Amino acid sequence: MPKFAANLSLMFNELGFLERFAAARTAGFDAVEFLFPYACEPEQILGRLQRYKLQLALHNFPAGDWAAGERGFACDPRRMQEFQDSVELGLDYAVELGVPRLHCMAGKLPPNVAPERAHATFVTNLRFAAEAAARHGIEVLIEPINDRDIPGYFLTHSSQAAGIIAECGMDNLFLQYDIYHMQRMEGELALTLRERMAIIRHIQLADVPGRHEPGTGEINFPFLFKLLDELGYDGWVGCEYIPQGETVAGLAWRDAFIA
């Protein structure tokens, strides 16, 4: 049976961010993840993780001005120093919070930058981030994201991510596989999971269309959950979906889909 982590950036949004930790524990989650911790002091988050006996599965490196539409900048050759500074901040939080892995968002292809140059920049930045993270025993993940939700996003396919991981040659650089994004971009989820499982360290889910709970769309989640068991995946599956209504009411899928 997969282990599910509540994504506190999307779930329990009836509550303030720091109140969501208690709600996740009450709803039966043993782990949480979120996009960014940087609006809080580390001790605020750590205190809630400890109080409610929750593991922190994942968070992201800083990704620029989110409110202004930035979605990372690791592929931007004009912001490499800024990226290195963001790695330092991300690792400061990660070490204090005890998180085992960080997601590095590639960002959108910058204007007037050739894809080849963006690719080279991304590889250089990932090597820097992975080397810095390795000193703390932390893994770095990259995630292909669909270019319908984020037009212009640089990293969009699992094959592209696998190639970049191989090119970087870092022992602690892996794939974050989001079922929702890959259904929109590629389909053939089972085949791809089988092919990429050796480099996958974190999985996320949401149904298609709408990015809501499992069971609200077209994806056969009971089949995929059994497949993950068959493949021996023992990591967390992050519930990175937008609840259609009240979060707890929408959790009925866990009992319905898991034997």
Short mmCIF file of C-alpha atoms in Angstrom, two decimals:
data_model
loop_
_atom_site.label_atom_id
_atom_site.label_comp_id
_atom_site.label_asym_id
_atom_site.label_seq_id
_atom_site.Cartn_x
_atom_site.Cartn_y
_atom_site.Cartn_z
CA MET A 1 0.00 0.00 0.00
CA PRO A 2 1.47 3.41 -0.90
CA LYS A 3 2.29 5.88 1.86
CA PHE A 4 0.53 9.20 1.36
CA ALA A 5 1.79 12.64 2.38
CA ALA A 6 -0.60 15.57 2.57
CA ASN A 7 0.48 18.55 0.49
CA LEU A 8 -0.20 21.46 2.81
CA SER A 9 0.12 24.07 0.08
CA LEU A 10 -3.03 22.74 -1.59
CA MET A 11 -4.89 20.64 0.97
CA PHE A 12 -6.63 21.85 4.13
CA ASN A 13 -6.77 25.31 2.61
CA GLU A 14 -9.80 26.04 4.79
CA LEU A 15 -7.17 26.75 7.44
CA GLY A 16 -4.10 28.93 7.82
CA PHE A 17 -0.84 27.25 6.82
CA LEU A 18 0.42 26.52 10.32
CA GLU A 19 -2.95 25.09 11.34
CA ARG A 20 -2.83 22.53 8.54
CA PHE A 21 -0.28 20.32 10.29
CA ALA A 22 -2.73 19.39 13.05
CA ALA A 23 -5.48 18.85 10.48
CA ALA A 24 -3.27 16.48 8.49
CA ARG A 25 -2.50 14.41 11.57
CA THR A 26 -6.17 14.30 12.55
CA ALA A 27 -7.02 13.12 9.04
CA GLY A 28 -4.63 10.20 9.40
CA PHE A 29 -1.53 11.39 7.54
CA ASP A 30 1.90 10.46 8.86
CA ALA A 31 3.76 12.83 6.56
CA VAL A 32 3.34 16.20 4.88
CA GLU A 33 4.95 18.14 2.08
CA PHE A 34 4.55 21.70 0.84
CA LEU A 35 5.91 23.99 -1.81
CA PHE A 36 7.83 26.48 0.30
CA PRO A 37 8.58 27.03 4.00
CA TYR A 38 10.19 30.44 3.61
CA ALA A 39 7.30 32.60 4.81
CA CYS A 40 7.72 31.01 8.25
CA GLU A 41 10.64 30.69 10.61
CA PRO A 42 12.03 27.15 10.59
CA GLU A 43 11.26 26.63 14.27
CA GLN A 44 7.57 27.38 13.67
CA ILE A 45 7.34 24.50 11.22
CA LEU A 46 9.64 22.19 13.15
CA GLY A 47 7.56 22.65 16.27
CA ARG A 48 4.43 21.51 14.49
CA LEU A 49 6.15 18.55 12.87
CA GLN A 50 7.35 17.42 16.27
CA ARG A 51 4.10 18.16 18.10
CA TYR A 52 1.99 16.18 15.65
CA LYS A 53 4.62 13.50 14.94
CA LEU A 54 4.71 14.20 11.21
CA GLN A 55 7.51 13.48 8.78
CA LEU A 56 8.36 16.15 6.25
CA ALA A 57 8.72 14.41 2.90
CA LEU A 58 9.64 17.28 0.61
CA HIS A 59 9.76 20.98 -0.06
CA ASN A 60 11.16 23.13 -2.87
CA PHE A 61 14.17 25.33 -3.19
CA PRO A 62 13.15 29.01 -3.51
CA ALA A 63 11.55 29.58 -6.90
CA GLY A 64 11.53 33.34 -7.38
CA ASP A 65 8.52 35.64 -7.18
CA TRP A 66 5.68 33.12 -7.13
CA ALA A 67 2.95 35.77 -6.95
CA ALA A 68 4.34 37.39 -10.09
CA GLY A 69 4.24 34.09 -11.97
CA GLU A 70 7.83 32.89 -11.57
CA ARG A 71 8.15 29.12 -11.30
CA GLY A 72 11.83 28.73 -10.60
CA PHE A 73 14.85 30.11 -12.43
CA ALA A 74 17.38 27.28 -12.52
CA CYS A 75 17.54 27.39 -16.32
CA ASP A 76 18.16 31.15 -16.52
CA PRO A 77 21.82 31.92 -17.33
CA ARG A 78 21.41 35.50 -16.12
CA ARG A 79 20.49 34.45 -12.58
CA MET A 80 23.11 31.88 -11.67
CA GLN A 81 24.40 33.75 -8.63
CA GLU A 82 20.84 34.23 -7.43
CA PHE A 83 20.31 30.50 -7.89
CA GLN A 84 23.36 29.65 -5.82
CA ASP A 85 22.12 31.95 -3.06
CA SER A 86 18.72 30.24 -3.18
CA VAL A 87 20.37 26.85 -2.76
CA GLU A 88 22.01 28.07 0.42
CA LEU A 89 18.68 29.29 1.80
CA GLY A 90 16.88 26.09 0.82
CA LEU A 91 19.51 23.95 2.49
CA ASP A 92 19.46 26.08 5.64
CA TYR A 93 15.76 25.26 6.01
CA ALA A 94 16.14 21.64 4.91
CA VAL A 95 18.81 20.89 7.49
CA GLU A 96 16.84 22.47 10.31
CA LEU A 97 13.59 20.77 9.29
CA GLY A 98 15.20 17.39 8.62
CA VAL A 99 13.74 17.03 5.15
CA PRO A 100 15.51 14.34 3.08
CA ARG A 101 14.98 15.80 -0.38
CA LEU A 102 14.41 19.12 -2.12
CA HIS A 103 12.77 19.82 -5.46
CA CYS A 104 14.57 22.22 -7.81
CA MET A 105 12.15 23.91 -10.20
CA ALA A 106 13.64 24.48 -13.65
CA GLY A 107 11.56 27.56 -14.39
CA LYS A 108 10.24 28.91 -17.67
CA LEU A 109 12.48 29.29 -20.69
CA PRO A 110 13.71 32.90 -20.34
CA PRO A 111 13.04 35.36 -23.18
CA ASN A 112 15.81 35.55 -25.78
CA VAL A 113 17.61 32.51 -24.34
CA ALA A 114 18.14 29.55 -26.65
CA PRO A 115 16.92 26.19 -25.29
CA GLU A 116 20.45 24.81 -25.60
CA ARG A 117 21.81 27.55 -23.35
CA ALA A 118 18.99 27.05 -20.85
CA HIS A 119 19.75 23.33 -20.82
CA ALA A 120 23.46 23.92 -20.14
CA THR A 121 22.60 26.38 -17.36
CA PHE A 122 20.17 23.94 -15.77
CA VAL A 123 22.78 21.18 -15.79
CA THR A 124 25.41 23.46 -14.24
CA ASN A 125 23.02 24.67 -11.56
CA LEU A 126 21.83 21.16 -10.74
CA ARG A 127 25.39 19.97 -10.27
CA PHE A 128 25.99 22.88 -7.90
CA ALA A 129 22.79 22.17 -5.95
CA ALA A 130 23.38 18.43 -5.78
CA GLU A 131 26.96 18.83 -4.62
CA ALA A 132 25.90 21.28 -1.90
CA ALA A 133 23.01 19.04 -0.83
CA ALA A 134 25.20 15.93 -0.74
CA ARG A 135 27.24 17.48 2.06
CA HIS A 136 24.11 17.24 4.21
CA GLY A 137 22.92 13.84 2.96
CA ILE A 138 20.04 15.46 1.06
CA GLU A 139 18.73 14.44 -2.36
CA VAL A 140 17.81 16.90 -5.12
CA LEU A 141 14.84 16.18 -7.37
CA ILE A 142 13.69 17.57 -10.70
CA GLU A 143 10.08 17.35 -11.87
CA PRO A 144 8.67 17.58 -15.38
CA ILE A 145 5.60 19.86 -15.32
CA ASN A 146 2.94 20.16 -18.00
CA ASP A 147 3.15 23.23 -20.21
CA ARG A 148 -0.60 23.81 -20.18
CA ASP A 149 -0.67 24.74 -16.51
CA ILE A 150 2.68 26.55 -16.78
CA PRO A 151 3.18 27.71 -20.38
CA GLY A 152 6.83 27.92 -21.27
CA TYR A 153 8.06 25.65 -18.49
CA PHE A 154 11.44 24.29 -19.50
CA LEU A 155 11.23 20.73 -18.15
CA THR A 156 8.13 18.97 -19.48
CA HIS A 157 8.81 15.27 -20.16
CA SER A 158 10.17 12.38 -18.12
CA SER A 159 12.58 11.43 -20.91
CA GLN A 160 14.03 14.96 -20.83
CA ALA A 161 14.46 14.73 -17.07
CA ALA A 162 16.09 11.30 -17.30
CA GLY A 163 18.58 12.64 -19.83
CA ILE A 164 19.46 15.61 -17.64
CA ILE A 165 19.93 13.39 -14.59
CA ALA A 166 22.27 11.14 -16.58
CA GLU A 167 24.20 14.11 -17.95
CA CYS A 168 24.67 15.65 -14.51
CA GLY A 169 26.17 12.44 -13.17
CA MET A 170 25.36 13.22 -9.53
CA ASP A 171 24.59 10.34 -7.17
CA ASN A 172 21.95 12.30 -5.24
CA LEU A 173 19.99 13.72 -8.21
CA PHE A 174 16.70 11.98 -8.97
CA LEU A 175 13.28 12.28 -10.59
CA GLN A 176 10.13 13.58 -8.96
CA TYR A 177 7.29 11.95 -10.89
CA ASP A 178 3.94 13.74 -10.80
CA ILE A 179 1.14 11.53 -12.11
CA TYR A 180 -1.06 14.51 -12.94
CA HIS A 181 1.54 16.36 -14.97
CA MET A 182 2.70 13.25 -16.80
CA GLN A 183 -0.83 12.17 -17.70
CA ARG A 184 -1.31 15.57 -19.32
CA MET A 185 2.03 15.49 -21.15
CA GLU A 186 2.68 11.83 -21.92
CA GLY A 187 0.04 9.33 -20.88
CA GLU A 188 1.19 5.70 -20.63
CA LEU A 189 1.72 6.15 -16.91
CA ALA A 190 2.30 2.49 -16.08
CA LEU A 191 4.88 2.04 -18.82
CA THR A 192 6.73 5.18 -17.81
CA LEU A 193 6.70 4.30 -14.12
CA ARG A 194 8.20 0.92 -14.95
CA GLU A 195 10.88 2.49 -17.14
CA ARG A 196 11.81 5.29 -14.73
CA MET A 197 11.38 3.66 -11.32
CA ALA A 198 15.13 3.30 -10.79
CA ILE A 199 15.54 7.10 -10.78
CA ILE A 200 12.24 8.05 -9.07
CA ARG A 201 12.51 9.17 -5.45
CA HIS A 202 9.18 10.95 -4.96
CA ILE A 203 5.74 10.65 -6.54
CA GLN A 204 2.83 13.08 -6.49
CA LEU A 205 -0.76 12.69 -7.60
CA ALA A 206 -3.90 14.47 -8.71
CA ASP A 207 -6.59 13.40 -11.16
CA VAL A 208 -7.09 14.65 -14.70
CA PRO A 209 -8.80 16.91 -15.61
CA GLY A 210 -9.12 19.50 -12.87
CA ARG A 211 -6.24 18.46 -10.60
CA HIS A 212 -8.68 17.22 -7.97
CA GLU A 213 -8.87 14.11 -5.78
CA PRO A 214 -8.32 10.61 -7.18
CA GLY A 215 -11.62 9.35 -8.53
CA THR A 216 -12.75 12.68 -9.95
CA GLY A 217 -11.25 12.13 -13.39
CA GLU A 218 -9.87 9.64 -15.87
CA ILE A 219 -6.85 8.09 -14.13
CA ASN A 220 -7.12 4.50 -12.88
CA PHE A 221 -5.59 5.05 -9.46
CA PRO A 222 -6.37 1.61 -7.94
CA PHE A 223 -4.37 0.08 -10.79
CA LEU A 224 -1.48 2.52 -10.30
CA PHE A 225 -1.39 1.99 -6.53
CA LYS A 226 -1.09 -1.77 -7.04
CA LEU A 227 1.60 -1.16 -9.64
CA LEU A 228 3.65 0.93 -7.21
CA ASP A 229 3.52 -1.96 -4.74
CA GLU A 230 4.51 -4.37 -7.50
CA LEU A 231 7.48 -2.17 -8.43
CA GLY A 232 8.61 -1.98 -4.82
CA TYR A 233 8.21 1.77 -4.48
CA ASP A 234 8.49 2.56 -0.77
CA GLY A 235 8.68 6.36 -0.88
CA TRP A 236 5.97 8.88 -0.16
CA VAL A 237 3.17 9.72 -2.58
CA GLY A 238 2.38 13.40 -2.18
CA CYS A 239 -1.29 14.34 -2.48
CA GLU A 240 -0.72 17.49 -4.47
CA TYR A 241 -4.29 18.08 -5.53
CA ILE A 242 -6.88 20.82 -5.21
CA PRO A 243 -9.80 19.51 -3.12
CA GLN A 244 -13.14 19.91 -4.88
CA GLY A 245 -14.75 20.83 -1.60
CA GLU A 246 -13.84 20.45 2.05
CA THR A 247 -10.55 18.56 2.32
CA VAL A 248 -11.53 15.85 4.81
CA ALA A 249 -14.74 15.01 2.98
CA GLY A 250 -12.70 14.53 -0.17
CA LEU A 251 -10.45 11.91 1.44
CA ALA A 252 -12.97 9.11 0.91
CA TRP A 253 -10.86 7.94 -2.04
CA ARG A 254 -8.28 6.47 0.36
CA ASP A 255 -10.72 3.82 1.65
CA ALA A 256 -12.38 3.32 -1.72
CA PHE A 257 -9.20 2.75 -3.73
CA ILE A 258 -6.89 0.95 -1.33
CA ALA A 259 -7.54 -2.65 -0.40
#
